[in-house]
Amino acid sequence: MSDLVFTVQPGGCLSGDFRVPGDKSISHRSMILGSIAQGTTTVEGFLEGEDSLATLMAFRAMGVEIDDVVNGKTTVKGVGLHGLREPSAPLYLGNSGTSMRLLCGLLAAQNFPSVLTGDESLSGRPMKRVTSPLTEMGANIVLQDGGVAPIEISAGKLHPIIYELPVASAQIKSCLLLASLYTDPKDGNSEIMEPAPCRDHTERMLRGFGYEVGTEGARISISGGGTLNACHIDVPADISSAAFFMVGASICEGSDILLRHVGINPTRTGVITILQAMGADITLENVREVGGEPVADIRVKYAPLKGINIPVDQVPLAIDEFPALFIAAACAQGTTVLSEAQELRVKESDRIQVMADGLAELGVKNSVREDGIVIEGGEIGGGEVNSHGDHRIAMAFSMAALKASSPIRIHDCHNVATSFPGFSDLARNAGINLQSAEE
Ligand code: S3P
């Protein structure tokens, strides 16, 4: 396959008033819950990226009528909890861990078999974290050696689970919540305990569909036997996509941007807390609630950053934003230390090592630890970095070029389309001199 290379010239600053694409997590869930609801769910702001479209296609393959997405709008004709049909072929989920792990929970409870497959990156990611508790619930699932996809699921009858999540993972939590919808209410509730708060979009959206979910501190409880009723979902802009521009504007003198309609669910705002602790000038305007999710317009202006010890309680709340935050750390004065972030090693790439290699290539001193990294802020040079097919790493290094002394060329950028279609155009309009070319 050809290599999509971003070549980013140094200099410039960010300005403008814009809206980044829809939240990926919420977009996935709109397809999943809309499909198993009664009635027609309307969605606006849907992320037309490869990951959320993989979820959409999977439900079409199981007989759900879903309109083509036009300008972020679509409708899902829900088939009810028991209306999905056996897909005629394995469900291919591309690069999307969220699709695979959430669907695994839903499909383990169906009365038909299914197979879940993905691309090379997804086929190397750990799946036992979802299949072990599902097996405990009575699911019949076979993984490949090493605990990876393809995942082969046979029909199963599930019972509730009391489960302490071994990691603060919304994917595991959501997988188990979806599986629990299919348990017999006479068998009691499922109860899931999270070691630290992690994104709660599934709980919020289930409630939006009229399904009862209990949350008491770190314990989430749900029982089977209910019904989801179709609703309208307004997907806010993705804070994880906005994060690149928050960092870009923070590091670059003269920058001033307004990011519109961004989701600021408190389980996702670690990036704002961390950047503010580093000295960033970020303000939330027009804070409001849209369909059960808090939303705001976010203004970011340049401010000199300083290195910090990243508070460990912020790690799950900023889990997807570390590639961008590492660039902020590289531009800050002083040292930034990240620990208790071993989860970064099993994302779309090993984000600690791949970022460390890229930073080193640009002359940024850093040292890798098993559970994190130490980054010495200072000058950024140019050079050739490899994103290893990781969308967020490609976009993070695009921002680094704003402060680099010579051009940065970023390899293997195809997967930017998984979460941020139109990234290079938006980046150019905001003031980044980025050329994208197949080589
Ligand atoms: C997600 C949960 C997180 C996050 C991923 C999306 C979700 O993964 O990294 O991009 O939509 O539930 P983990 O649950 O593995 O932390």
XYZ file of C-alpha atoms and ligand atoms in Angstrom:
455
model
C 0.000 0.000 0.000
C 1.218 3.519 -0.702
C 2.365 5.756 2.129
C 0.294 8.858 2.896
C 2.835 11.471 3.982
C 2.057 14.773 5.679
C 4.776 17.350 5.053
C 4.396 20.242 7.451
C 6.419 23.432 7.084
C 7.550 25.150 10.248
C 5.996 28.332 11.545
C 2.579 29.949 11.450
C -0.005 30.241 14.172
C -3.613 29.142 14.586
C -6.646 31.359 14.228
C -10.313 31.019 13.392
C -13.646 29.819 14.610
C -14.472 26.243 13.594
C -16.089 22.958 14.524
C -14.143 19.684 14.450
C -15.981 16.451 13.457
C -18.359 14.523 15.694
C -17.396 12.596 18.793
C -16.250 9.111 17.856
C -17.373 7.381 21.059
C -20.844 8.908 20.920
C -21.169 8.200 17.180
C -20.465 4.475 17.712
C -23.000 4.318 20.516
C -25.669 6.116 18.457
C -25.510 3.290 15.901
C -25.422 0.512 18.494
C -28.250 1.740 20.698
C -30.285 3.135 17.773
C -30.165 -0.298 16.121
C -31.473 -2.205 19.146
C -34.084 0.405 20.090
C -37.768 0.349 19.188
C -38.528 3.000 16.567
C -36.508 5.374 14.428
C -33.583 7.214 15.966
C -32.409 10.397 14.258
C -28.763 11.403 14.571
C -26.997 14.660 13.737
C -23.316 15.483 14.053
C -22.385 11.825 13.333
C -18.669 11.311 12.711
C -18.203 10.227 9.089
C -14.866 8.623 9.927
C -13.860 5.073 9.100
C -14.233 3.830 12.689
C -17.811 4.924 13.304
C -18.757 3.989 9.733
C -17.442 0.469 10.476
C -19.991 0.237 13.289
C -22.729 1.568 10.998
C -21.870 -1.030 8.328
C -21.847 -3.834 10.885
C -25.447 -3.071 11.840
C -26.500 -2.825 8.210
C -24.957 -6.274 7.789
C -27.229 -7.449 10.609
C -30.356 -6.211 8.836
C -30.751 -2.728 10.323
C -31.871 -0.038 7.891
C -29.592 2.972 8.340
C -29.717 5.895 5.916
C -26.542 7.095 4.246
C -24.989 9.836 6.347
C -25.436 13.260 4.746
C -23.762 16.218 6.469
C -23.594 14.222 9.687
C -27.308 13.378 9.624
C -28.770 9.906 9.457
C -31.662 7.804 10.742
C -31.551 4.323 12.217
C -34.641 2.118 12.006
C -34.272 0.227 15.254
C -35.138 -3.478 15.220
C -35.481 -3.891 18.985
C -33.260 -5.904 21.299
C -34.082 -9.185 19.581
C -34.367 -8.075 15.953
C -30.769 -8.312 14.704
C -30.134 -10.902 11.974
C -27.159 -13.216 11.483
C -24.600 -11.484 9.235
C -23.731 -13.447 6.095
C -19.973 -12.787 6.461
C -17.490 -11.854 9.192
C -17.981 -8.284 10.428
C -14.881 -6.283 9.440
C -14.257 -3.464 11.923
C -11.116 -1.915 10.422
C -8.983 -0.076 12.990
C -11.742 0.333 15.554
C -11.203 -1.133 19.014
C -14.426 0.444 20.249
C -16.486 -1.290 17.539
C -14.898 -4.648 18.257
C -15.113 -4.563 22.043
C -18.624 -3.139 22.271
C -20.009 -5.411 19.555
C -18.453 -8.393 21.259
C -20.716 -7.804 24.279
C -23.815 -7.311 22.174
C -23.180 -10.269 19.874
C -22.325 -12.679 22.685
C -25.987 -12.362 23.713
C -27.565 -13.032 20.284
C -29.085 -16.312 19.188
C -26.835 -16.477 16.098
C -23.088 -16.871 15.582
C -20.781 -14.107 14.361
C -17.127 -13.419 13.647
C -15.403 -10.068 14.265
C -12.260 -9.148 12.318
C -10.102 -6.042 11.950
C -6.988 -4.591 10.358
C -3.428 -5.454 11.378
C -3.373 -3.052 14.345
C -6.755 -4.158 15.685
C -5.788 -7.818 15.200
C -2.895 -7.313 17.615
C -4.866 -5.633 20.405
C -5.870 -7.440 23.609
C -9.393 -8.845 23.518
C -9.337 -11.132 26.571
C -10.196 -8.073 28.651
C -13.706 -8.306 27.198
C -14.016 -12.004 26.440
C -13.015 -13.201 29.964
C -15.869 -11.424 31.780
C -18.255 -12.292 28.948
C -17.310 -15.951 29.284
C -18.031 -15.625 32.999
C -21.499 -14.407 31.986
C -22.007 -17.588 29.923
C -20.825 -16.411 26.503
C -19.273 -18.798 23.966
C -16.302 -17.017 22.453
C -13.082 -18.215 20.843
C -10.071 -15.947 20.372
C -6.900 -16.607 18.397
C -3.614 -17.498 20.115
C -2.390 -14.509 22.082
C -5.936 -13.415 22.937
C -6.536 -11.491 19.742
C -9.097 -11.199 16.900
C -10.665 -12.685 14.801
C -13.245 -13.248 17.541
C -15.574 -16.199 16.952
C -18.838 -15.917 18.847
C -21.550 -18.591 19.107
C -25.063 -18.123 20.411
C -25.142 -17.767 24.187
C -27.474 -17.335 27.132
C -26.018 -14.768 29.500
C -26.483 -14.180 33.203
C -25.632 -11.021 35.148
C -22.111 -10.359 36.361
C -20.603 -8.615 39.380
C -17.297 -7.380 38.038
C -14.486 -5.128 39.105
C -12.813 -3.713 35.994
C -9.063 -4.480 36.072
C -8.406 -1.225 34.165
C -10.391 2.008 33.895
C -11.733 1.110 30.463
C -14.977 2.423 29.005
C -14.812 -0.212 26.304
C -14.890 -3.082 28.802
C -17.571 -1.342 30.886
C -19.721 -0.670 27.819
C -19.264 -4.192 26.487
C -20.573 -5.602 29.763
C -23.453 -3.115 29.958
C -24.576 -4.130 26.464
C -24.331 -7.839 27.278
C -26.300 -7.235 30.486
C -29.275 -5.864 28.525
C -29.908 -9.475 27.511
C -29.829 -11.088 30.955
C -32.964 -12.343 32.685
C -34.175 -9.689 35.169
C -35.150 -12.551 37.512
C -31.395 -13.273 37.857
C -30.767 -9.791 39.288
C -28.582 -6.877 38.256
C -25.152 -6.770 36.733
C -22.826 -4.572 38.744
C -19.651 -3.133 37.324
C -17.086 -1.345 39.476
C -14.562 0.992 37.848
C -11.168 1.588 39.512
C -11.277 5.228 38.352
C -13.860 7.215 36.402
C -13.765 6.586 32.666
C -16.023 7.863 29.889
C -19.689 7.312 30.649
C -21.328 7.888 27.259
C -22.956 4.457 27.271
C -24.649 5.054 30.604
C -25.823 8.513 29.541
C -27.094 7.361 26.176
C -28.881 4.323 27.609
C -30.756 6.728 29.883
C -31.509 8.913 26.840
C -33.158 5.835 25.293
C -35.231 5.484 28.460
C -33.256 2.542 29.897
C -32.534 2.555 33.606
C -28.859 2.489 34.625
C -27.829 3.011 38.243
C -24.638 4.860 39.116
C -23.544 5.054 42.714
C -19.976 6.256 43.053
C -17.790 3.805 41.168
C -20.544 1.156 40.860
C -22.748 0.947 37.782
C -25.753 -1.367 37.862
C -28.123 -2.503 35.162
C -30.645 -5.264 34.671
C -31.930 -7.018 31.567
C -35.489 -7.160 30.373
C -36.071 -3.475 29.531
C -36.701 -1.691 26.247
C -34.844 1.111 24.498
C -37.064 3.751 22.921
C -35.796 5.623 19.869
C -34.704 9.217 20.396
C -32.797 12.058 18.767
C -29.027 12.237 19.235
C -27.019 15.429 18.696
C -23.389 14.309 18.593
C -21.082 17.077 19.853
C -17.694 17.777 18.295
C -15.019 15.375 19.550
C -12.830 16.812 22.328
C -10.188 14.270 21.270
C -10.036 15.913 17.819
C -10.283 19.416 19.278
C -7.280 18.533 21.488
C -4.822 18.819 18.578
C -5.907 22.397 17.959
C -5.910 23.187 21.684
C -2.271 22.142 21.799
C -1.418 23.868 18.492
C -2.888 27.177 19.673
C -1.290 26.881 23.123
C 2.248 26.411 21.803
C 2.238 29.021 19.103
C 2.558 32.750 19.736
C -0.263 34.849 18.284
C -2.766 31.975 18.205
C -6.411 32.529 19.097
C -9.083 29.969 18.147
C -12.668 29.166 19.020
C -13.658 25.504 18.835
C -17.431 25.199 18.533
C -19.885 22.778 20.148
C -17.256 20.530 21.767
C -18.315 17.751 24.147
C -17.012 18.517 27.647
C -18.270 15.455 29.485
C -16.213 15.491 32.723
C -14.933 11.980 31.958
C -13.236 13.436 28.855
C -11.831 16.801 29.941
C -8.461 15.684 31.304
C -6.773 17.385 28.363
C -8.155 20.764 29.442
C -7.197 20.220 33.092
C -3.677 19.120 32.169
C -3.074 21.929 29.662
C -4.373 24.507 32.151
C -2.037 23.091 34.810
C 0.783 23.644 32.295
C -0.270 27.294 31.967
C -2.541 27.170 28.902
C -5.097 29.918 28.298
C -8.298 27.917 27.735
C -11.772 29.197 28.521
C -15.151 27.558 28.129
C -17.911 29.710 26.678
C -21.622 29.090 26.223
C -21.617 25.926 28.379
C -24.869 24.028 27.780
C -26.313 20.524 27.774
C -27.264 18.758 24.554
C -29.045 15.409 24.738
C -27.592 14.510 28.122
C -24.015 15.519 27.250
C -22.403 18.828 28.323
C -21.109 20.940 25.441
C -19.197 24.247 25.190
C -17.360 26.507 22.783
C -13.689 26.424 23.735
C -11.442 29.448 23.275
C -7.701 28.812 23.251
C -5.030 31.494 23.069
C -1.275 31.181 23.092
C 0.318 31.081 26.547
C 3.784 29.932 27.592
C 3.624 26.367 28.951
C 5.622 24.782 31.746
C 6.369 21.125 32.374
C 4.396 19.346 35.121
C 3.955 15.993 36.803
C 0.706 14.882 35.209
C -1.736 13.999 38.016
C -2.482 10.273 37.770
C -6.198 10.800 38.325
C -6.284 12.691 35.018
C -4.826 9.807 33.008
C -8.104 7.948 32.221
C -9.796 11.319 31.587
C -7.246 12.226 28.896
C -6.415 8.726 27.667
C -6.655 9.523 23.936
C -5.016 12.929 24.182
C -1.482 11.977 25.225
C 0.066 12.127 21.762
C -1.068 15.782 21.588
C -0.087 16.425 25.216
C 3.420 15.052 24.563
C 3.838 17.775 21.930
C 2.719 20.375 24.488
C 5.316 18.926 26.890
C 8.014 19.106 24.211
C 7.271 22.844 23.783
C 7.001 23.593 27.507
C 9.709 24.977 29.714
C 10.979 22.233 32.010
C 10.216 18.569 32.467
C 6.889 16.762 32.128
C 6.450 13.376 33.769
C 3.694 10.919 32.910
C 3.177 7.750 34.955
C 0.493 5.084 35.460
C -0.324 5.258 31.773
C 0.581 1.730 30.670
C -2.735 1.548 28.753
C -1.115 3.785 26.137
C 0.971 0.793 25.089
C -2.109 -1.091 23.798
C -3.840 1.643 21.827
C -3.814 1.832 18.005
C -0.031 1.702 18.450
C 2.285 1.606 21.468
C 1.794 5.338 21.968
C 4.594 5.689 24.520
C 7.261 4.145 22.311
C 6.073 5.526 18.975
C 5.813 9.076 20.369
C 9.199 8.718 22.115
C 10.838 7.641 18.837
C 9.259 10.528 16.925
C 10.214 13.084 19.585
C 13.780 11.777 19.654
C 13.947 12.124 15.856
C 13.002 15.799 16.298
C 15.713 16.258 18.918
C 13.382 16.304 21.938
C 15.039 14.575 24.898
C 12.844 11.981 26.543
C 13.100 8.770 28.494
C 10.602 5.969 28.307
C 9.309 4.161 31.365
C 7.203 1.039 31.476
C 4.136 3.069 32.503
C 4.899 6.461 31.009
C 7.498 8.901 29.789
C 9.625 11.851 30.895
C 9.868 14.666 28.345
C 12.332 17.569 28.497
C 10.786 20.642 26.929
C 12.862 22.821 24.627
C 13.599 23.284 20.958
C 11.945 21.092 18.308
C 13.830 20.270 15.142
C 12.543 18.881 11.858
C 12.826 15.359 10.492
C 11.013 12.215 9.392
C 8.662 10.582 11.872
C 6.575 7.454 11.512
C 3.053 7.425 12.947
C 2.896 3.619 12.580
C -0.618 4.002 11.236
C -1.793 5.700 14.427
C -4.158 8.565 13.547
C -3.569 10.509 16.745
C 0.213 10.335 16.441
C 0.062 11.648 12.863
C -2.084 14.612 13.955
C 0.010 15.326 17.055
C 3.226 15.655 15.027
C 1.413 17.918 12.553
C 0.985 20.389 15.447
C 4.651 20.038 16.463
C 5.651 21.585 13.135
C 4.233 24.947 14.289
C 7.262 25.193 16.576
C 9.814 23.212 14.587
C 12.990 24.718 13.163
C 12.612 22.851 9.837
C 9.919 20.745 8.078
C 8.485 17.612 9.667
C 7.486 14.727 7.394
C 5.038 12.286 8.943
C 4.651 8.829 7.426
C 1.737 6.367 7.400
C -1.058 8.926 7.847
C -3.928 7.032 6.133
C -5.639 6.278 9.415
C -6.243 9.945 10.172
C -9.458 9.195 8.257
C -10.567 6.815 11.041
C -11.350 9.672 13.427
C -10.819 13.010 11.677
C -11.911 13.183 8.044
C -10.882 16.559 6.614
C -8.082 17.062 9.139
C -5.552 18.375 6.628
C -7.989 20.930 5.123
C -9.058 22.147 8.550
C -5.433 22.348 9.721
C -4.517 24.396 6.619
C -7.472 26.744 7.105
C -6.459 27.243 10.729
C -2.927 28.254 9.713
C -0.785 25.115 9.434
C 1.255 24.727 6.273
C 0.498 21.040 5.670
C 0.745 19.153 2.376
C -0.624 15.654 2.127
C 0.636 13.320 -0.623
C 0.719 9.613 -1.483
C 4.294 8.398 -1.951
C -13.343 4.452 24.067
C -12.685 4.126 25.209
C -11.230 4.266 25.386
C -10.612 5.146 24.300
C -11.134 4.805 22.941
C -12.642 4.992 22.883
C -14.806 4.275 23.991
O -10.631 2.997 25.319
O -9.214 5.033 24.318
O -10.543 5.619 21.957
O -15.446 4.814 23.061
O -15.346 3.590 24.871
P -10.442 2.056 26.628
O -11.771 1.689 27.090
O -9.646 0.895 26.140
O -9.687 2.909 27.599
